[in-house]
Coordinates of C-alpha atoms and ligand atoms in Angstrom, one line a residue:
M606 CA -3.3 15.1 -1.8
L607 CA -3.5 13.0 0.8
D608 CA -5.1 14.6 3.9
I609 CA -5.1 12.4 7.3
Q610 CA -6.8 14.1 10.5
H611 CA -6.1 13.2 13.9
I612 CA -7.0 9.7 13.2
S613 CA -7.8 7.9 16.3
K614 CA -9.1 4.2 17.4
R615 CA -10.8 2.3 20.5
I616 CA -12.3 -1.4 20.1
A617 CA -13.1 -2.3 23.4
F618 CA -11.6 0.2 25.3
K619 CA -8.4 -0.5 24.2
S620 CA -6.6 2.6 22.0
I621 CA -5.5 1.2 18.5
L622 CA -4.3 4.3 17.2
E623 CA -4.4 7.9 18.6
D624 CA -3.8 10.9 16.8
I625 CA -2.3 10.2 13.2
H626 CA -2.2 12.6 11.3
F627 CA -0.4 13.8 8.1
T628 CA -0.4 14.8 4.5
L629 CA 1.2 13.3 1.5
Q630 CA 1.5 15.5 -1.7
T631 CA 1.0 14.4 -4.9
G632 CA 3.5 12.3 -7.0
R633 CA 5.3 11.7 -3.0
S634 CA 6.4 8.8 -0.8
L635 CA 5.8 7.9 2.6
A636 CA 6.7 4.6 4.6
V637 CA 4.7 4.0 7.0
V638 CA 7.3 2.1 10.1
G639 CA 7.1 0.5 13.3
E640 CA 7.6 -3.4 15.0
S641 CA 4.1 -5.9 15.0
G642 CA 0.9 -4.7 16.8
S643 CA 1.7 -1.0 16.0
G644 CA -0.8 -0.4 14.5
K645 CA -0.3 0.5 10.0
S646 CA -2.6 -1.9 8.9
T647 CA -5.3 -0.4 11.1
L648 CA -4.6 2.8 10.0
A649 CA -4.3 1.6 6.2
R650 CA -7.9 -1.1 6.3
I651 CA -9.0 3.0 7.6
I652 CA -7.6 4.9 4.4
M653 CA -8.6 2.2 2.9
G654 CA -12.4 1.9 4.0
L655 CA -12.3 -0.3 5.3
E656 CA -13.0 0.7 8.8
R657 CA -14.6 3.2 10.1
P658 CA -11.8 5.5 12.6
T659 CA -13.3 6.3 16.3
S660 CA -12.4 10.0 15.3
G661 CA -11.1 12.5 12.9
R662 CA -11.3 12.4 9.1
I663 CA -9.3 11.5 5.4
L664 CA -9.4 14.3 3.2
F665 CA -8.2 13.7 -0.5
N666 CA -7.1 16.7 -2.8
G667 CA -9.8 18.4 0.0
V668 CA -12.3 16.1 -0.2
P669 CA -13.4 14.1 2.9
A670 CA -14.1 10.6 2.4
P671 CA -17.5 10.1 1.6
E672 CA -19.6 7.3 3.8
R673 CA -19.9 3.7 2.5
K674 CA -22.9 3.0 -0.1
T675 CA -23.1 6.8 -1.3
A676 CA -22.6 7.8 -4.6
E677 CA -19.4 9.4 -3.4
F678 CA -17.6 5.8 -1.8
K679 CA -16.5 4.6 -5.0
S680 CA -15.5 7.6 -7.4
W681 CA -13.8 8.5 -4.6
Y682 CA -12.3 5.0 -3.9
Q683 CA -11.3 4.4 -7.5
Q684 CA -8.6 6.8 -6.8
I685 CA -6.9 5.6 -4.0
Q686 CA -6.1 1.9 -4.7
F687 CA -4.6 -1.1 -2.7
V688 CA -2.2 -3.9 -2.3
F689 CA -2.1 -6.6 1.0
Q690 CA 0.0 -8.7 1.9
N691 CA 0.1 -12.0 0.1
T692 CA -3.3 -13.4 1.0
A693 CA -5.4 -15.6 0.1
A694 CA -7.6 -13.3 -0.5
S695 CA -6.7 -10.8 -2.4
L696 CA -7.1 -12.8 -5.5
D697 CA -10.3 -15.2 -6.1
P698 CA -8.7 -17.8 -6.6
R699 CA -11.3 -19.4 -8.6
M700 CA -10.5 -16.5 -11.2
T701 CA -7.8 -16.9 -14.3
I702 CA -5.2 -13.8 -12.9
F703 CA -6.2 -11.8 -16.3
Q704 CA -10.1 -11.5 -15.3
S705 CA -8.9 -10.2 -11.7
I706 CA -7.3 -7.8 -13.0
E707 CA -9.5 -7.2 -15.8
E708 CA -12.2 -7.0 -12.6
P709 CA -12.0 -4.0 -11.3
L710 CA -12.2 -1.9 -14.9
C711 CA -15.4 -4.2 -14.7
H712 CA -17.0 -2.7 -12.0
L713 CA -15.2 0.7 -11.6
T714 CA -15.8 1.9 -15.5
K715 CA -17.8 1.3 -18.8
L716 CA -15.0 0.0 -21.2
R717 CA -16.3 -2.3 -23.8
K718 CA -14.9 -5.6 -23.4
N719 CA -12.1 -5.6 -26.4
D720 CA -10.7 -1.9 -24.7
R721 CA -10.3 -3.8 -21.3
K722 CA -8.6 -6.8 -22.7
V723 CA -6.1 -4.0 -24.2
L724 CA -5.9 -2.1 -21.0
V725 CA -5.2 -5.8 -19.1
H726 CA -2.4 -6.6 -21.0
E727 CA -0.8 -3.5 -21.0
Y728 CA -0.7 -3.5 -17.4
A729 CA 0.4 -7.1 -16.8
A730 CA 3.5 -6.1 -19.2
K731 CA 4.2 -3.2 -17.1
V732 CA 4.5 -4.7 -14.0
G733 CA 6.0 -7.9 -16.0
L734 CA 4.2 -10.4 -15.6
P735 CA 4.4 -13.2 -18.9
Q736 CA 1.3 -13.6 -21.0
P737 CA 1.8 -17.2 -20.7
L738 CA 0.6 -16.4 -16.8
L739 CA -2.6 -14.4 -17.1
S740 CA -4.6 -17.8 -18.0
S741 CA -3.7 -19.3 -14.9
V742 CA -5.1 -19.1 -11.6
P743 CA -3.4 -17.9 -8.0
S744 CA -2.0 -20.5 -6.9
H745 CA 0.3 -21.3 -10.1
L746 CA 2.3 -18.0 -9.3
S747 CA 4.9 -17.8 -7.2
G748 CA 4.9 -15.2 -4.5
G749 CA 6.8 -12.2 -6.5
Q750 CA 4.2 -13.2 -9.6
Y751 CA 1.5 -12.9 -7.6
Q752 CA 2.1 -10.0 -6.1
R753 CA 3.0 -8.4 -9.1
A754 CA -0.4 -9.4 -10.3
C755 CA -1.8 -7.3 -7.1
I756 CA 0.4 -4.9 -8.3
A757 CA -1.1 -4.5 -11.8
K758 CA -5.1 -4.8 -10.5
A759 CA -4.7 -2.1 -8.3
L760 CA -2.8 -0.3 -11.1
I761 CA -5.3 -0.6 -14.1
V762 CA -8.1 1.9 -12.9
R763 CA -4.2 4.7 -13.0
P764 CA -5.1 5.1 -8.9
K765 CA -3.5 9.4 -7.1
L766 CA -2.5 7.0 -4.9
L767 CA -1.0 2.8 -4.0
V768 CA -1.0 2.1 0.0
C769 CA 0.7 -1.2 -0.2
D770 CA 0.2 -3.5 3.4
E771 CA 3.9 -5.1 3.4
I772 CA 3.8 -6.6 -0.4
V773 CA 7.1 -7.3 -0.4
S774 CA 7.5 -9.2 3.6
N775 CA 6.7 -13.0 1.8
L776 CA 9.5 -12.6 -0.7
D777 CA 13.1 -13.4 -1.0
V778 CA 15.6 -9.8 -0.8
I779 CA 16.1 -10.6 -4.6
H780 CA 12.4 -10.7 -5.7
Q781 CA 12.2 -7.2 -3.0
H782 CA 14.1 -5.2 -4.5
T783 CA 13.0 -6.0 -8.6
I784 CA 9.1 -5.4 -6.9
I785 CA 10.6 -2.1 -5.1
E786 CA 12.1 -1.2 -8.5
L787 CA 8.8 -1.8 -10.2
L788 CA 7.0 0.8 -7.7
Q789 CA 9.7 3.6 -8.4
S790 CA 9.1 3.6 -12.1
L791 CA 5.5 3.2 -11.9
Q792 CA 5.7 6.4 -9.4
A793 CA 7.5 8.1 -12.0
E794 CA 5.2 7.2 -14.8
Q795 CA 2.5 8.4 -14.1
Q796 CA 2.6 10.9 -10.9
L797 CA 1.3 7.6 -8.3
S798 CA 1.4 8.9 -4.5
L799 CA 2.9 5.9 -3.0
L800 CA 1.6 5.3 1.0
F801 CA 4.5 2.0 1.7
I802 CA 3.5 0.0 5.2
T803 CA 6.5 -2.1 6.2
H804 CA 7.7 -3.8 9.3
D805 CA 11.2 -3.5 7.6
L806 CA 13.1 0.0 7.9
S807 CA 16.2 -1.4 5.3
L808 CA 13.9 -1.3 3.0
V809 CA 12.8 2.7 2.9
P810 CA 15.9 4.6 1.6
S811 CA 15.4 3.1 -2.1
L812 CA 11.9 4.0 -2.2
C813 CA 10.1 6.6 0.2
E814 CA 11.0 9.5 0.8
D815 CA 9.4 10.7 3.7
V816 CA 9.0 7.6 7.3
L817 CA 5.9 7.9 9.9
V818 CA 7.8 5.4 12.8
M819 CA 4.6 4.1 15.0
K820 CA 4.6 2.5 18.2
D821 CA 2.0 1.6 20.5
G822 CA -0.6 3.8 17.6
R823 CA 0.9 6.9 18.0
M824 CA 3.6 8.7 15.9
V825 CA 7.1 8.5 17.1
E826 CA 8.7 11.2 14.5
L827 CA 7.9 12.4 11.0
I828 CA 11.1 12.4 9.2
Q829 CA 12.4 12.3 5.7
S830 CA 14.2 8.8 5.2
A831 CA 17.5 10.8 4.5
L832 CA 17.9 11.8 7.9
L833 CA 16.7 8.0 9.1
N834 CA 20.7 8.1 10.3
S835 CA 20.2 11.5 12.1
S836 CA 17.1 11.1 14.3
Q837 CA 16.9 12.2 18.2
H838 CA 14.1 9.6 18.9
P839 CA 15.5 6.8 20.4
Y840 CA 13.0 4.9 19.1
T841 CA 13.8 5.4 14.9
A842 CA 17.8 4.6 16.8
S843 CA 16.4 1.1 17.7
L844 CA 15.4 0.6 14.2
L845 CA 17.8 1.8 12.6
G846 CA 20.6 -0.7 15.1
A847 CA 18.0 -3.7 14.4
V848 CA 18.4 -3.2 10.4
K849 CA 22.8 -2.7 10.7
L850 CA 22.5 -5.5 12.8
L851 CA 21.0 -7.2 10.3
G852 CA 23.0 -6.6 7.6
Q853 CA 26.1 -6.7 9.7
H854 CA 25.2 -10.2 9.8
W855 CA 24.3 -11.4 5.9
H856 CA 27.7 -9.0 5.2
H857 CA 30.0 -11.2 7.3
Ligands
ATP1330 N1 -10.5 -6.0 14.8 C1 -9.7 -6.0 16.2 N2 -9.8 -6.2 17.3 C2 -8.8 -6.6 18.5 N3 -7.8 -6.1 17.8 C3 -7.7 -4.8 16.8 C4 -8.2 -5.6 16.3 N4 -7.3 -5.0 14.6 C5 -6.2 -4.8 15.6 N5 -6.7 -5.1 16.1 C6 -5.0 -4.6 17.5 O1 -4.9 -3.8 16.8 C7 -3.5 -3.9 17.1 C8 -2.5 -3.5 15.5 O2 -2.8 -4.2 14.8 P1 -1.7 -4.2 13.4 O3 -2.6 -5.5 12.5 O4 -3.0 -3.0 13.0 O5 -0.9 -4.0 13.1 P2 0.0 -3.9 12.5 O6 1.4 -3.0 12.4 O7 0.2 -3.7 11.3 O8 0.8 -5.3 12.3 P3 2.4 -6.1 11.6 O9 3.6 -5.3 11.2 O10 2.1 -7.2 12.3 O11 1.4 -6.1 10.6 C9 -2.3 -5.3 17.8 O12 -2.8 -4.9 18.4 C10 -3.7 -5.8 17.0 O13 -4.4 -6.6 17.4
MG1331 MG1 0.4 -5.4 9.5

């Protein structure tokens, strides 16, 4: 269980996050939504230990996140893996897809070469990456294939929590849905908790049970996605309104 306790972040006197607090139970899925600049990625980076909060703390199954460069850091973070937006930084452009997916096994486990190979093939198949692509470099993959490779790389060490930041935002609607279906099936299969960050509220109901709505670094509300439509909060309603307008636009 992920326990976010009163996280705040200030950068150069500017408040980026203010008192963010929630818990994410084992096997459950939480969406974090909000407009651009609301602090979603900053929160993701703090959870991943890539940035430090100004105050507050993060616990996973009751254990606080260890400091960087400590012995506990590696094993604590093995439980939490992340997939970020399709950026050049996600996969090393000089490595083959096979090597990229294998890499966390080399860092985080003591598995032998042959066992690693079996797992790489298993996870490539799980995420629907055709075998021949494993010998390609990232630049030869489509956006959807690239994100599948990133998901395989994150899940191969069997984390308990997967943090996804805008991982379908660059994809067309059809590929968005195949990735979301993939996450749903993997979540069920691996008892995975999911933190799914997106500015696109329309993606939420099919994937996540709960939604955290953020604005200007603050929590607007935490609500079950089934109850989104009856939210009393004007900001949530305005986000929903935007989604509906877009939907109407598409259907005409
Ligand atoms: N290192 C930094 N220095 C200064 N300001 C920062 C820094 N990192 C983030 N910010 C600011 O913090 C705010 C939140 O940024 P963040 O990237 O977390 O938003 P976001 O919700 O992920 O937006 P998007 O939907 O566009 O990805 C923004 O105003 C941003 O300019
Ligand atoms: Mg972001």
